[in-house]
mmCIF file of C-alpha atoms in Angstrom:
data_model
loop_
_atom_site.group_PDB
_atom_site.id
_atom_site.type_symbol
_atom_site.label_atom_id
_atom_site.label_comp_id
_atom_site.label_asym_id
_atom_site.label_seq_id
_atom_site.Cartn_x
_atom_site.Cartn_y
_atom_site.Cartn_z
ATOM 1 C CA MET N 1 299.139 55.323 59.596
ATOM 2 C CA LEU N 2 300.593 55.568 56.102
ATOM 3 C CA PHE N 3 304.204 56.529 55.580
ATOM 4 C CA LEU N 4 305.889 58.183 52.640
ATOM 5 C CA PHE N 5 309.484 57.052 52.607
ATOM 6 C CA GLY N 6 312.510 57.303 50.465
ATOM 7 C CA LEU N 7 311.522 59.097 47.284
ATOM 8 C CA LEU N 8 314.567 61.007 46.166
ATOM 9 C CA ALA N 9 313.165 64.314 47.476
ATOM 10 C CA SER N 10 310.921 64.493 44.423
ATOM 11 C CA VAL N 11 310.542 62.820 41.080
ATOM 12 C CA PRO N 12 312.922 64.549 38.646
ATOM 13 C CA VAL N 13 311.279 66.706 36.019
ATOM 14 C CA SER N 14 311.711 64.992 32.670
ATOM 15 C CA ALA N 15 310.375 65.176 29.162
ATOM 16 C CA ARG N 16 310.078 61.397 29.242
ATOM 17 C CA PRO N 17 306.741 59.778 30.073
ATOM 18 C CA LEU N 18 306.371 58.716 33.712
ATOM 19 C CA VAL N 19 304.614 55.515 34.768
ATOM 20 C CA ALA N 20 303.645 54.632 38.335
ATOM 21 C CA ILE N 21 303.824 50.932 39.151
ATOM 22 C CA VAL N 22 301.627 50.269 42.176
ATOM 23 C CA ASP N 23 302.947 46.960 43.401
ATOM 24 C CA SER N 24 305.262 45.168 45.838
ATOM 25 C CA GLY N 25 308.205 47.506 45.359
ATOM 26 C CA ILE N 26 310.929 47.382 42.740
ATOM 27 C CA SER N 27 314.569 46.391 42.947
ATOM 28 C CA ARG N 28 317.134 48.599 41.253
ATOM 29 C CA THR N 29 318.450 45.889 38.960
ATOM 30 C CA PRO N 30 320.875 46.732 36.138
ATOM 31 C CA GLN N 31 317.954 46.580 33.709
ATOM 32 C CA LEU N 32 315.998 49.223 35.678
ATOM 33 C CA ALA N 33 318.695 51.438 37.186
ATOM 34 C CA ASN N 34 318.426 54.102 34.480
ATOM 35 C CA VAL N 35 314.620 54.340 34.457
ATOM 36 C CA LEU N 36 313.617 53.845 38.111
ATOM 37 C CA VAL N 37 313.428 57.403 39.421
ATOM 38 C CA GLY N 38 312.070 56.847 42.929
ATOM 39 C CA GLU N 39 309.932 54.876 45.326
ATOM 40 C CA TYR N 40 307.128 55.624 47.773
ATOM 41 C CA ASP N 41 306.039 53.168 50.448
ATOM 42 C CA MET N 42 302.355 53.539 51.266
ATOM 43 C CA ALA N 43 302.118 50.566 53.627
ATOM 44 C CA GLY N 44 305.151 50.871 55.855
ATOM 45 C CA LYS N 45 308.538 52.468 56.308
ATOM 46 C CA ARG N 46 310.962 50.180 54.537
ATOM 47 C CA PRO N 47 314.327 50.645 52.791
ATOM 48 C CA LEU N 48 314.350 51.882 49.224
ATOM 49 C CA TYR N 49 314.433 49.303 46.431
ATOM 50 C CA HIS N 50 314.552 46.257 48.724
ATOM 51 C CA PRO N 51 311.265 44.466 47.983
ATOM 52 C CA ARG N 52 310.227 41.365 49.875
ATOM 53 C CA TYR N 53 308.774 39.850 46.712
ATOM 54 C CA ASP N 54 309.801 39.649 43.042
ATOM 55 C CA HIS N 55 306.435 40.699 41.627
ATOM 56 C CA GLY N 56 306.941 44.445 41.228
ATOM 57 C CA THR N 57 310.404 44.051 39.726
ATOM 58 C CA MET N 58 309.095 41.493 37.254
ATOM 59 C CA VAL N 59 306.273 43.826 36.199
ATOM 60 C CA ALA N 60 308.620 46.812 35.863
ATOM 61 C CA THR N 61 311.099 44.829 33.775
ATOM 62 C CA ILE N 62 308.389 43.793 31.317
ATOM 63 C CA LEU N 63 307.112 47.353 31.040
ATOM 64 C CA ASN N 64 310.618 48.727 30.503
ATOM 65 C CA ARG N 65 311.393 46.182 27.794
ATOM 66 C CA GLU N 66 308.109 46.804 25.975
ATOM 67 C CA ALA N 67 308.701 50.571 26.140
ATOM 68 C CA GLN N 68 312.262 50.066 24.871
ATOM 69 C CA GLY N 69 313.602 52.046 27.809
ATOM 70 C CA ALA N 70 311.739 55.181 26.727
ATOM 71 C CA VAL N 71 309.724 55.795 29.922
ATOM 72 C CA ASP N 72 310.644 56.544 33.517
ATOM 73 C CA ILE N 73 309.166 54.490 36.347
ATOM 74 C CA VAL N 74 308.204 55.450 39.877
ATOM 75 C CA SER N 75 307.555 52.589 42.289
ATOM 76 C CA ILE N 76 304.643 53.009 44.687
ATOM 77 C CA ARG N 77 304.798 50.145 47.140
ATOM 78 C CA ILE N 78 301.567 48.841 48.673
ATOM 79 C CA ASP N 79 302.307 45.261 49.783
ATOM 80 C CA ASP N 80 301.336 44.399 53.342
ATOM 81 C CA ALA N 81 304.295 44.799 55.682
ATOM 82 C CA ALA N 82 303.129 41.633 57.477
ATOM 83 C CA GLY N 83 303.607 39.605 54.297
ATOM 84 C CA CYS N 84 301.219 37.379 52.377
ATOM 85 C CA PRO N 85 299.241 34.508 53.889
ATOM 86 C CA SER N 86 300.197 31.072 52.600
ATOM 87 C CA ASP N 87 297.126 30.946 50.356
ATOM 88 C CA ARG N 88 297.767 34.307 48.667
ATOM 89 C CA SER N 89 300.186 35.367 45.982
ATOM 90 C CA PRO N 90 302.042 38.669 46.292
ATOM 91 C CA PRO N 91 301.509 41.495 46.256
ATOM 92 C CA CYS N 92 298.745 41.170 48.816
ATOM 93 C CA GLN N 93 297.123 44.028 50.676
ATOM 94 C CA PRO N 94 293.922 43.435 52.674
ATOM 95 C CA SER N 95 293.119 47.140 52.998
ATOM 96 C CA SER N 96 292.043 49.456 50.209
ATOM 97 C CA ARG N 97 293.646 52.461 51.931
ATOM 98 C CA PRO N 98 297.235 51.997 50.713
ATOM 99 C CA ILE N 99 296.013 51.345 47.177
ATOM 100 C CA VAL N 100 293.848 54.469 47.169
ATOM 101 C CA ALA N 101 296.738 56.472 48.626
ATOM 102 C CA ALA N 102 299.047 55.082 45.934
ATOM 103 C CA ILE N 103 296.728 56.063 43.090
ATOM 104 C CA ASP N 104 296.255 59.544 44.532
ATOM 105 C CA LYS N 105 300.015 59.915 44.999
ATOM 106 C CA ALA N 106 300.563 58.934 41.380
ATOM 107 C CA VAL N 107 298.055 61.618 40.347
ATOM 108 C CA SER N 108 299.871 64.219 42.447
ATOM 109 C CA LEU N 109 303.150 63.277 40.735
ATOM 110 C CA GLY N 110 301.620 63.967 37.342
ATOM 111 C CA VAL N 111 302.252 60.506 35.903
ATOM 112 C CA ASP N 112 301.140 59.580 32.418
ATOM 113 C CA ALA N 113 299.944 56.116 33.430
ATOM 114 C CA ILE N 114 299.337 53.892 36.435
ATOM 115 C CA ASN N 115 299.931 50.145 36.243
ATOM 116 C CA LEU N 116 297.872 48.068 38.691
ATOM 117 C CA SER N 117 298.995 44.457 38.420
ATOM 118 C CA LEU N 118 297.015 43.615 41.539
ATOM 119 C CA ALA N 119 294.229 41.241 42.521
ATOM 120 C CA LEU N 120 291.535 43.895 42.687
ATOM 121 C CA ALA N 121 287.912 43.395 43.603
ATOM 122 C CA ASP N 122 285.576 46.324 43.037
ATOM 123 C CA ASP N 123 285.881 48.619 46.030
ATOM 124 C CA PRO N 124 284.118 52.010 46.165
ATOM 125 C CA ALA N 125 287.195 53.862 47.420
ATOM 126 C CA ILE N 126 289.509 52.368 44.793
ATOM 127 C CA THR N 127 286.877 52.902 42.109
ATOM 128 C CA ASP N 128 286.678 56.586 43.040
ATOM 129 C CA ALA N 129 290.480 56.842 42.970
ATOM 130 C CA VAL N 130 290.570 55.347 39.467
ATOM 131 C CA ARG N 131 287.927 57.861 38.408
ATOM 132 C CA ARG N 132 289.973 60.739 39.808
ATOM 133 C CA ALA N 133 293.055 59.573 37.949
ATOM 134 C CA SER N 134 291.162 59.171 34.696
ATOM 135 C CA ASP N 135 289.591 62.608 35.070
ATOM 136 C CA LYS N 136 293.147 63.999 35.130
ATOM 137 C CA GLY N 137 293.889 62.340 31.792
ATOM 138 C CA ILE N 138 295.922 59.500 33.296
ATOM 139 C CA ILE N 139 295.895 56.039 31.718
ATOM 140 C CA VAL N 140 294.989 53.342 34.272
ATOM 141 C CA VAL N 141 295.832 49.759 33.317
ATOM 142 C CA MET N 142 294.569 46.917 35.510
ATOM 143 C CA ALA N 143 295.108 43.173 35.487
ATOM 144 C CA ALA N 144 291.814 41.382 34.831
ATOM 145 C CA GLY N 145 292.548 38.669 37.414
ATOM 146 C CA ASN N 146 293.553 35.029 37.412
ATOM 147 C CA ASP N 147 290.440 33.147 38.535
ATOM 148 C CA GLY N 148 289.428 31.773 35.130
ATOM 149 C CA ARG N 149 285.980 33.330 35.359
ATOM 150 C CA ASN N 150 283.791 34.954 32.723
ATOM 151 C CA HIS N 151 283.541 38.122 34.800
ATOM 152 C CA PRO N 152 286.481 40.224 36.055
ATOM 153 C CA ASP N 153 286.139 41.440 39.641
ATOM 154 C CA ASN N 154 287.123 45.018 38.821
ATOM 155 C CA THR N 155 284.704 46.038 36.079
ATOM 156 C CA ALA N 156 283.324 48.964 38.134
ATOM 157 C CA MET N 157 286.825 50.432 38.173
ATOM 158 C CA ALA N 158 287.135 49.984 34.414
ATOM 159 C CA ARG N 159 283.795 51.667 33.867
ATOM 160 C CA ALA N 160 284.665 54.508 36.252
ATOM 161 C CA GLY N 161 287.864 55.243 34.347
ATOM 162 C CA PHE N 162 286.461 54.756 30.832
ATOM 163 C CA PRO N 163 287.883 55.459 28.284
ATOM 164 C CA ARG N 164 291.314 55.809 29.930
ATOM 165 C CA ALA N 165 291.041 52.711 32.129
ATOM 166 C CA VAL N 166 291.485 49.248 30.668
ATOM 167 C CA LEU N 167 291.458 45.661 31.920
ATOM 168 C CA VAL N 168 294.043 43.276 30.517
ATOM 169 C CA GLY N 169 293.660 39.544 30.049
ATOM 170 C CA ALA N 170 296.468 37.080 29.403
ATOM 171 C CA THR N 171 297.219 35.018 26.314
ATOM 172 C CA ASP N 172 299.905 32.473 25.559
ATOM 173 C CA GLU N 173 302.721 33.202 23.106
ATOM 174 C CA ALA N 174 300.511 32.133 20.185
ATOM 175 C CA GLY N 175 297.788 34.600 21.174
ATOM 176 C CA ASN N 176 295.373 32.049 22.642
ATOM 177 C CA PRO N 177 293.496 33.161 25.777
ATOM 178 C CA TRP N 178 294.982 31.709 28.934
ATOM 179 C CA THR N 179 292.489 29.515 30.801
ATOM 180 C CA GLY N 180 293.282 31.250 34.090
ATOM 181 C CA SER N 181 292.415 34.715 32.833
ATOM 182 C CA ASN N 182 289.165 36.397 33.861
ATOM 183 C CA ARG N 183 287.351 37.152 30.612
ATOM 184 C CA PRO N 184 285.201 40.112 29.566
ATOM 185 C CA ASP N 185 281.445 39.845 29.949
ATOM 186 C CA ALA N 186 280.216 43.173 28.575
ATOM 187 C CA ASP N 187 281.146 45.853 26.051
ATOM 188 C CA ASP N 188 280.737 48.947 28.246
ATOM 189 C CA TYR N 189 284.301 48.823 29.558
ATOM 190 C CA LEU N 190 287.662 48.382 27.841
ATOM 191 C CA TYR N 191 289.302 44.963 27.824
ATOM 192 C CA VAL N 192 292.306 43.828 25.808
ATOM 193 C CA TRP N 193 294.395 40.671 25.568
ATOM 194 C CA ARG N 194 298.178 40.673 25.878
ATOM 195 C CA ARG N 195 300.702 37.919 26.353
ATOM 196 C CA GLY N 196 300.759 36.790 29.986
ATOM 197 C CA VAL N 197 301.984 33.185 29.846
ATOM 198 C CA ASP N 198 305.675 32.422 30.394
ATOM 199 C CA VAL N 199 306.668 36.046 29.885
ATOM 200 C CA PRO N 200 310.461 36.426 30.291
ATOM 201 C CA THR N 201 311.493 38.911 32.961
ATOM 202 C CA ILE N 202 313.930 39.521 35.833
ATOM 203 C CA SER N 203 313.523 38.848 39.548
ATOM 204 C CA ALA N 204 314.405 41.253 42.356
ATOM 205 C CA THR N 205 317.775 39.522 42.685
ATOM 206 C CA GLY N 206 318.503 39.917 38.970
ATOM 207 C CA GLN N 207 317.787 36.342 37.943
ATOM 208 C CA ARG N 208 316.065 35.500 34.667
ATOM 209 C CA VAL N 209 312.576 34.175 35.416
ATOM 210 C CA PHE N 210 309.213 33.753 33.681
ATOM 211 C CA GLY N 211 305.859 35.131 34.801
ATOM 212 C CA THR N 212 302.387 33.817 34.092
ATOM 213 C CA GLY N 213 299.218 35.732 34.870
ATOM 214 C CA THR N 214 297.335 38.876 33.967
ATOM 215 C CA SER N 215 299.807 40.797 36.162
ATOM 216 C CA PHE N 216 302.448 40.256 33.505
ATOM 217 C CA ALA N 217 300.153 41.075 30.595
ATOM 218 C CA ALA N 218 299.179 44.451 32.061
ATOM 219 C CA PRO N 219 302.573 46.202 31.759
ATOM 220 C CA ILE N 220 302.741 45.324 28.060
ATOM 221 C CA GLU N 221 299.504 47.242 27.534
ATOM 222 C CA THR N 222 300.668 50.079 29.784
ATOM 223 C CA ALA N 223 303.826 50.561 27.739
ATOM 224 C CA ARG N 224 301.946 50.481 24.451
ATOM 225 C CA ARG N 225 299.358 53.012 25.578
ATOM 226 C CA VAL N 226 301.918 55.392 27.023
ATOM 227 C CA LEU N 227 304.034 55.320 23.858
ATOM 228 C CA ALA N 228 300.947 55.804 21.691
ATOM 229 C CA LYS N 229 299.887 58.784 23.813
ATOM 230 C CA THR N 230 303.386 60.254 23.576
ATOM 231 C CA HIS N 231 303.465 59.900 19.802
ATOM 232 C CA GLU N 232 300.000 61.426 19.490
ATOM 233 C CA MET N 233 300.969 64.444 21.598
ATOM 234 C CA ALA N 234 304.179 64.887 19.617
ATOM 235 C CA ALA N 235 302.226 64.805 16.357
ATOM 236 C CA LEU N 236 299.759 67.394 17.653
ATOM 237 C CA ALA N 237 302.689 69.589 18.669
ATOM 238 C CA GLY N 238 304.049 69.334 15.142
ATOM 239 C CA THR N 239 307.294 67.654 16.128
ATOM 240 C CA HIS N 240 306.749 64.638 13.858
#
């Protein structure tokens, strides 16, 4: 059974763009307190803003910094309540159901973008959820994965959400592809490179840390796409 727990009754209506971070939960650190508008837990019934792992907070901090504080964030928590096995890195979730539920919840909230910094292998249910989100005009940004292969595992999802879905690979600070990043193998889906090596961020306890992996490249792309979409809509409305 999936539980919805602890969103502050509803996400406040705002003129600011709204991004859903589907991850391990987010801590309400000083850096995020003004932009984190709520949290849903799709894989348990756990206290608000008390994640077991740092991952979601690190991702949210990077996104917030790249967006210069100009977007609101809703946390949609999907990490397994049982925790990660010793050979897996968080956030881990063996079932597709919480991830599908998270994407659909983000759609129902009317978000502008969904950030999926998860280890995703192509799954028909998740692929369909990405397609549904894209059909609603929502940007879907996915980490390309950290296996160092020449083929990402989630290309079906990228194709299903084209042109609003994108895979993100990781580079170092100089722009060189990181050896651990899964690389693109075709041109019928979107793939971009963003910095994902030693990216400065903040842990769930508020400590300064560094993240390496495509998980930490993805929120940079999410922020850039959301801001670009916002500027485009403002220009069409004649406000710029």
